[in-house]
């Protein structure tokens, strides 16, 4: 499916942080993806290529700015962006009851942790979570506990978890995703891992620009291909979610 797009920018939360909205046209009600960027403060633009490729498959995609360097590690921004999505998805042509949480790099464990620790949002859970090039053995910025440690708590009804990690990632080894996939399966969760032949930036269809100290849209074929793989995983996660 290749949908036409309407891209707009709004604000969320008390701090009026920016959030980009990628809306397929004609719209909905479409599955929803909330996509969190990595460690760079306010870098929603880095995820633009992936967000566009995902929305063109008929998904309503939100990409907010957030600041990992905030005093609370970005927890407030992340939760405020989720609140915005839950409150406004219907008006943007989305189905808030089919919300996939996804994150890249530092955003990955935050996204996955909400599938494992719903008390962080008054019992709400995403219908699927997607972690992209992340580590899951460190404390989540939302829960303060690592996703791996959350698995030792009393069992929840498992939700699907999808992981994507480039085999050439030299910043965050793909073994972290392999180990987390295995831990999820050991605890009865549905866990899927895709390992495209690309690097940390390539899995979101970007490449690192040392002059700008940030990622930019990819020119290399391996990155474009890997980014399309990630977009496909987001679409698949949205179409195969199960009841919470």
mmCIF file of C-alpha atoms in Angstrom:
data_model
loop_
_atom_site.group_PDB
_atom_site.id
_atom_site.type_symbol
_atom_site.label_atom_id
_atom_site.label_comp_id
_atom_site.label_asym_id
_atom_site.label_seq_id
_atom_site.Cartn_x
_atom_site.Cartn_y
_atom_site.Cartn_z
ATOM 1 C CA UNK A 1 0.000 0.000 0.000
ATOM 2 C CA UNK A 2 1.305 3.462 -0.884
ATOM 3 C CA UNK A 3 -0.761 6.294 0.547
ATOM 4 C CA UNK A 4 -0.565 10.008 -0.112
ATOM 5 C CA UNK A 5 0.558 12.061 2.879
ATOM 6 C CA UNK A 6 -0.303 15.219 4.715
ATOM 7 C CA UNK A 7 2.440 16.326 7.124
ATOM 8 C CA UNK A 8 1.690 18.921 9.787
ATOM 9 C CA UNK A 9 3.321 20.093 13.004
ATOM 10 C CA UNK A 10 1.554 20.699 16.294
ATOM 11 C CA UNK A 11 2.628 21.165 19.909
ATOM 12 C CA UNK A 12 2.062 19.066 22.997
ATOM 13 C CA UNK A 13 2.394 19.373 26.742
ATOM 14 C CA UNK A 14 2.936 22.349 29.051
ATOM 15 C CA UNK A 15 6.255 23.124 27.385
ATOM 16 C CA UNK A 16 4.695 23.287 23.904
ATOM 17 C CA UNK A 17 7.134 20.781 22.422
ATOM 18 C CA UNK A 18 6.826 20.181 18.679
ATOM 19 C CA UNK A 19 5.298 17.016 17.277
ATOM 20 C CA UNK A 20 5.098 16.097 13.585
ATOM 21 C CA UNK A 21 1.988 14.325 12.325
ATOM 22 C CA UNK A 22 2.232 12.147 9.204
ATOM 23 C CA UNK A 23 -1.325 11.525 8.075
ATOM 24 C CA UNK A 24 -2.147 9.174 5.171
ATOM 25 C CA UNK A 25 -4.864 10.398 2.834
ATOM 26 C CA UNK A 26 -7.543 9.390 2.509
ATOM 27 C CA UNK A 27 -7.383 8.699 6.228
ATOM 28 C CA UNK A 28 -8.730 6.176 8.593
ATOM 29 C CA UNK A 29 -9.428 5.152 10.967
ATOM 30 C CA UNK A 30 -5.783 4.160 10.614
ATOM 31 C CA UNK A 31 -3.518 2.321 13.049
ATOM 32 C CA UNK A 32 -1.352 4.740 15.027
ATOM 33 C CA UNK A 33 2.418 4.767 15.560
ATOM 34 C CA UNK A 34 4.114 6.984 18.145
ATOM 35 C CA UNK A 35 7.810 7.088 17.295
ATOM 36 C CA UNK A 36 10.426 8.387 19.764
ATOM 37 C CA UNK A 37 13.870 9.546 18.633
ATOM 38 C CA UNK A 38 17.188 8.839 20.311
ATOM 39 C CA UNK A 39 19.643 10.607 22.608
ATOM 40 C CA UNK A 40 19.975 13.872 20.680
ATOM 41 C CA UNK A 41 17.720 16.557 22.210
ATOM 42 C CA UNK A 42 14.755 17.601 20.052
ATOM 43 C CA UNK A 43 15.736 15.534 17.007
ATOM 44 C CA UNK A 44 12.341 14.586 15.610
ATOM 45 C CA UNK A 45 13.596 15.574 12.145
ATOM 46 C CA UNK A 46 16.036 12.646 12.216
ATOM 47 C CA UNK A 47 13.101 10.252 12.058
ATOM 48 C CA UNK A 48 11.405 11.992 9.135
ATOM 49 C CA UNK A 49 12.483 9.471 6.464
ATOM 50 C CA UNK A 50 11.256 6.511 8.519
ATOM 51 C CA UNK A 51 8.048 8.282 9.534
ATOM 52 C CA UNK A 52 7.226 9.108 5.938
ATOM 53 C CA UNK A 53 7.924 5.591 4.702
ATOM 54 C CA UNK A 54 5.747 4.182 7.479
ATOM 55 C CA UNK A 55 2.847 6.573 6.935
ATOM 56 C CA UNK A 56 2.835 5.754 3.224
ATOM 57 C CA UNK A 57 1.762 2.259 4.243
ATOM 58 C CA UNK A 58 -1.451 3.679 5.667
ATOM 59 C CA UNK A 59 -0.441 4.408 9.274
ATOM 60 C CA UNK A 60 -0.926 7.627 11.217
ATOM 61 C CA UNK A 61 2.540 8.453 12.563
ATOM 62 C CA UNK A 62 3.488 10.906 15.309
ATOM 63 C CA UNK A 63 7.093 11.991 15.915
ATOM 64 C CA UNK A 64 7.647 14.319 18.889
ATOM 65 C CA UNK A 65 10.651 16.264 20.034
ATOM 66 C CA UNK A 66 11.810 15.311 23.519
ATOM 67 C CA UNK A 67 14.864 16.057 25.617
ATOM 68 C CA UNK A 68 16.820 13.159 27.103
ATOM 69 C CA UNK A 69 18.890 15.805 28.921
ATOM 70 C CA UNK A 70 15.884 17.072 30.880
ATOM 71 C CA UNK A 71 16.057 16.791 34.666
ATOM 72 C CA UNK A 72 13.757 13.744 34.614
ATOM 73 C CA UNK A 73 15.593 12.132 31.707
ATOM 74 C CA UNK A 74 12.782 13.004 29.311
ATOM 75 C CA UNK A 75 10.079 11.019 31.112
ATOM 76 C CA UNK A 76 7.659 13.927 31.215
ATOM 77 C CA UNK A 77 8.053 14.703 27.530
ATOM 78 C CA UNK A 78 7.562 11.070 26.530
ATOM 79 C CA UNK A 79 4.424 10.641 28.610
ATOM 80 C CA UNK A 80 3.023 13.995 27.502
ATOM 81 C CA UNK A 81 3.513 13.036 23.853
ATOM 82 C CA UNK A 82 1.661 9.782 24.488
ATOM 83 C CA UNK A 83 -1.170 11.677 26.157
ATOM 84 C CA UNK A 84 -1.408 13.958 23.119
ATOM 85 C CA UNK A 85 -1.651 10.987 20.775
ATOM 86 C CA UNK A 86 -4.329 9.265 22.830
ATOM 87 C CA UNK A 87 -6.383 12.462 22.992
ATOM 88 C CA UNK A 88 -6.009 13.571 19.368
ATOM 89 C CA UNK A 89 -5.568 10.447 17.225
ATOM 90 C CA UNK A 90 -9.268 10.208 16.377
ATOM 91 C CA UNK A 91 -9.388 13.806 15.141
ATOM 92 C CA UNK A 92 -6.409 13.058 12.877
ATOM 93 C CA UNK A 93 -8.032 9.991 11.348
ATOM 94 C CA UNK A 94 -6.449 7.407 13.615
ATOM 95 C CA UNK A 95 -7.670 4.587 15.818
ATOM 96 C CA UNK A 96 -6.224 5.201 19.291
ATOM 97 C CA UNK A 97 -7.170 1.659 20.322
ATOM 98 C CA UNK A 98 -4.573 0.378 17.830
ATOM 99 C CA UNK A 99 -1.488 2.261 18.982
ATOM 100 C CA UNK A 100 2.023 0.956 18.407
ATOM 101 C CA UNK A 101 4.776 2.498 20.532
ATOM 102 C CA UNK A 102 8.171 2.567 18.868
ATOM 103 C CA UNK A 103 11.536 4.072 19.651
ATOM 104 C CA UNK A 104 15.019 4.251 18.179
ATOM 105 C CA UNK A 105 18.210 3.972 20.208
ATOM 106 C CA UNK A 106 17.553 5.702 23.556
ATOM 107 C CA UNK A 107 13.849 5.758 22.715
ATOM 108 C CA UNK A 108 13.668 1.995 22.203
ATOM 109 C CA UNK A 109 13.685 0.831 25.814
ATOM 110 C CA UNK A 110 11.204 3.561 26.770
ATOM 111 C CA UNK A 111 8.762 2.335 24.147
ATOM 112 C CA UNK A 112 9.135 -1.321 25.040
ATOM 113 C CA UNK A 113 8.944 -0.683 28.787
ATOM 114 C CA UNK A 114 5.351 0.547 28.543
ATOM 115 C CA UNK A 115 4.284 -2.821 27.162
ATOM 116 C CA UNK A 116 5.762 -4.443 30.275
ATOM 117 C CA UNK A 117 4.856 -1.860 32.934
ATOM 118 C CA UNK A 118 1.371 -0.471 32.234
ATOM 119 C CA UNK A 119 1.054 1.117 35.685
ATOM 120 C CA UNK A 120 3.254 3.926 34.340
ATOM 121 C CA UNK A 121 0.222 5.101 32.332
ATOM 122 C CA UNK A 122 -2.630 4.112 34.647
ATOM 123 C CA UNK A 123 -2.853 0.615 33.197
ATOM 124 C CA UNK A 124 -2.733 1.602 29.528
ATOM 125 C CA UNK A 125 -0.661 -0.579 27.219
ATOM 126 C CA UNK A 126 0.247 -0.314 23.552
ATOM 127 C CA UNK A 127 -1.149 -3.039 21.365
ATOM 128 C CA UNK A 128 2.416 -3.662 20.181
ATOM 129 C CA UNK A 129 5.878 -2.246 20.867
ATOM 130 C CA UNK A 130 8.795 -1.866 18.466
ATOM 131 C CA UNK A 131 12.365 -1.338 19.644
ATOM 132 C CA UNK A 132 14.845 -0.129 17.028
ATOM 133 C CA UNK A 133 18.594 -0.429 17.680
ATOM 134 C CA UNK A 134 18.146 -0.306 21.440
ATOM 135 C CA UNK A 135 19.510 -1.682 24.683
ATOM 136 C CA UNK A 136 17.135 -3.314 27.125
ATOM 137 C CA UNK A 137 19.436 -3.999 30.066
ATOM 138 C CA UNK A 138 19.507 -0.378 31.239
ATOM 139 C CA UNK A 139 16.821 1.546 33.155
ATOM 140 C CA UNK A 140 13.992 2.818 31.000
ATOM 141 C CA UNK A 141 13.560 6.577 31.037
ATOM 142 C CA UNK A 142 9.910 6.030 31.893
ATOM 143 C CA UNK A 143 9.921 3.265 34.506
ATOM 144 C CA UNK A 144 13.424 3.537 35.980
ATOM 145 C CA UNK A 145 13.755 -0.237 35.579
ATOM 146 C CA UNK A 146 15.240 -2.067 32.633
ATOM 147 C CA UNK A 147 12.844 -3.913 30.326
ATOM 148 C CA UNK A 148 14.787 -7.103 31.001
ATOM 149 C CA UNK A 149 14.225 -6.728 34.745
ATOM 150 C CA UNK A 150 10.527 -6.006 34.200
ATOM 151 C CA UNK A 151 10.156 -9.512 32.794
ATOM 152 C CA UNK A 152 10.696 -10.976 36.261
ATOM 153 C CA UNK A 153 7.506 -9.359 37.593
ATOM 154 C CA UNK A 154 4.203 -11.234 37.780
ATOM 155 C CA UNK A 155 3.142 -12.192 34.280
ATOM 156 C CA UNK A 156 1.044 -9.904 32.145
ATOM 157 C CA UNK A 157 -0.952 -11.025 29.155
ATOM 158 C CA UNK A 158 1.852 -10.771 26.575
ATOM 159 C CA UNK A 159 1.684 -8.201 23.806
ATOM 160 C CA UNK A 160 3.738 -8.514 20.634
ATOM 161 C CA UNK A 161 7.223 -7.000 20.749
ATOM 162 C CA UNK A 162 9.118 -6.391 17.528
ATOM 163 C CA UNK A 163 12.841 -5.602 17.458
ATOM 164 C CA UNK A 164 14.994 -4.274 14.625
ATOM 165 C CA UNK A 165 18.769 -4.058 14.855
ATOM 166 C CA UNK A 166 21.426 -3.635 12.178
ATOM 167 C CA UNK A 167 24.126 -6.290 12.019
ATOM 168 C CA UNK A 168 26.757 -3.588 11.392
ATOM 169 C CA UNK A 169 25.775 -1.433 14.372
ATOM 170 C CA UNK A 170 29.000 -0.381 16.137
ATOM 171 C CA UNK A 171 27.299 1.954 18.645
ATOM 172 C CA UNK A 172 24.864 -0.547 20.140
ATOM 173 C CA UNK A 173 25.649 -4.163 19.394
ATOM 174 C CA UNK A 174 22.841 -6.234 17.915
ATOM 175 C CA UNK A 175 23.495 -8.802 20.650
ATOM 176 C CA UNK A 176 21.423 -6.635 23.018
ATOM 177 C CA UNK A 177 18.369 -7.145 20.853
ATOM 178 C CA UNK A 178 19.150 -10.836 20.409
ATOM 179 C CA UNK A 179 19.427 -11.327 24.167
ATOM 180 C CA UNK A 180 16.228 -9.399 24.840
ATOM 181 C CA UNK A 181 14.330 -11.358 22.203
ATOM 182 C CA UNK A 182 15.427 -14.578 23.886
ATOM 183 C CA UNK A 183 14.451 -13.265 27.338
ATOM 184 C CA UNK A 184 11.014 -12.253 26.067
ATOM 185 C CA UNK A 185 10.434 -15.681 24.576
ATOM 186 C CA UNK A 186 11.617 -17.381 27.753
ATOM 187 C CA UNK A 187 8.860 -15.494 29.599
ATOM 188 C CA UNK A 188 6.151 -16.377 27.088
ATOM 189 C CA UNK A 189 6.101 -13.152 25.086
ATOM 190 C CA UNK A 190 5.722 -12.961 21.320
ATOM 191 C CA UNK A 191 9.076 -11.556 20.194
ATOM 192 C CA UNK A 192 10.353 -10.989 16.675
ATOM 193 C CA UNK A 193 13.773 -9.692 15.608
ATOM 194 C CA UNK A 194 14.811 -8.402 12.197
ATOM 195 C CA UNK A 195 18.533 -7.846 11.556
ATOM 196 C CA UNK A 196 19.093 -5.914 8.329
ATOM 197 C CA UNK A 197 22.620 -5.501 7.029
ATOM 198 C CA UNK A 198 23.073 -1.897 8.125
ATOM 199 C CA UNK A 199 24.259 0.238 11.028
ATOM 200 C CA UNK A 200 22.803 2.276 13.882
ATOM 201 C CA UNK A 201 21.656 5.126 11.652
ATOM 202 C CA UNK A 202 20.807 2.987 8.654
ATOM 203 C CA UNK A 203 17.920 1.168 10.330
ATOM 204 C CA UNK A 204 16.002 4.464 10.363
ATOM 205 C CA UNK A 205 16.955 5.273 6.751
ATOM 206 C CA UNK A 206 19.625 7.809 7.741
ATOM 207 C CA UNK A 207 23.380 8.187 7.895
ATOM 208 C CA UNK A 208 25.536 10.031 10.403
ATOM 209 C CA UNK A 209 26.945 13.390 9.286
ATOM 210 C CA UNK A 210 30.023 14.182 11.430
ATOM 211 C CA UNK A 211 30.080 17.810 10.284
ATOM 212 C CA UNK A 212 26.556 18.356 11.610
ATOM 213 C CA UNK A 213 26.895 15.848 14.483
ATOM 214 C CA UNK A 214 23.495 14.408 13.624
ATOM 215 C CA UNK A 215 21.861 11.995 11.225
ATOM 216 C CA UNK A 216 20.600 13.003 7.792
ATOM 217 C CA UNK A 217 18.543 11.167 5.135
ATOM 218 C CA UNK A 218 20.579 8.276 3.757
ATOM 219 C CA UNK A 219 22.265 8.141 0.402
ATOM 220 C CA UNK A 220 23.643 4.624 0.829
ATOM 221 C CA UNK A 221 21.518 1.799 -0.525
ATOM 222 C CA UNK A 222 22.028 -0.395 2.561
ATOM 223 C CA UNK A 223 20.484 2.328 4.747
ATOM 224 C CA UNK A 224 17.548 2.984 2.450
ATOM 225 C CA UNK A 225 16.868 -0.749 2.300
ATOM 226 C CA UNK A 226 17.196 -1.191 6.072
ATOM 227 C CA UNK A 227 14.923 1.766 6.741
ATOM 228 C CA UNK A 228 12.261 0.296 4.499
ATOM 229 C CA UNK A 229 12.592 -2.955 6.438
ATOM 230 C CA UNK A 230 11.953 -1.052 9.663
ATOM 231 C CA UNK A 231 8.949 0.719 8.151
ATOM 232 C CA UNK A 232 7.611 -2.671 7.100
ATOM 233 C CA UNK A 233 8.035 -3.996 10.643
ATOM 234 C CA UNK A 234 6.084 -1.038 12.023
ATOM 235 C CA UNK A 235 3.296 -1.700 9.550
ATOM 236 C CA UNK A 236 3.302 -5.415 10.333
ATOM 237 C CA UNK A 237 3.221 -4.743 14.077
ATOM 238 C CA UNK A 238 0.239 -2.458 13.554
ATOM 239 C CA UNK A 239 -1.633 -5.035 11.500
ATOM 240 C CA UNK A 240 -1.018 -8.035 13.742
ATOM 241 C CA UNK A 241 -1.598 -6.578 17.192
ATOM 242 C CA UNK A 242 -3.622 -8.571 19.662
ATOM 243 C CA UNK A 243 -5.930 -7.629 22.490
ATOM 244 C CA UNK A 244 -4.408 -6.123 25.589
#
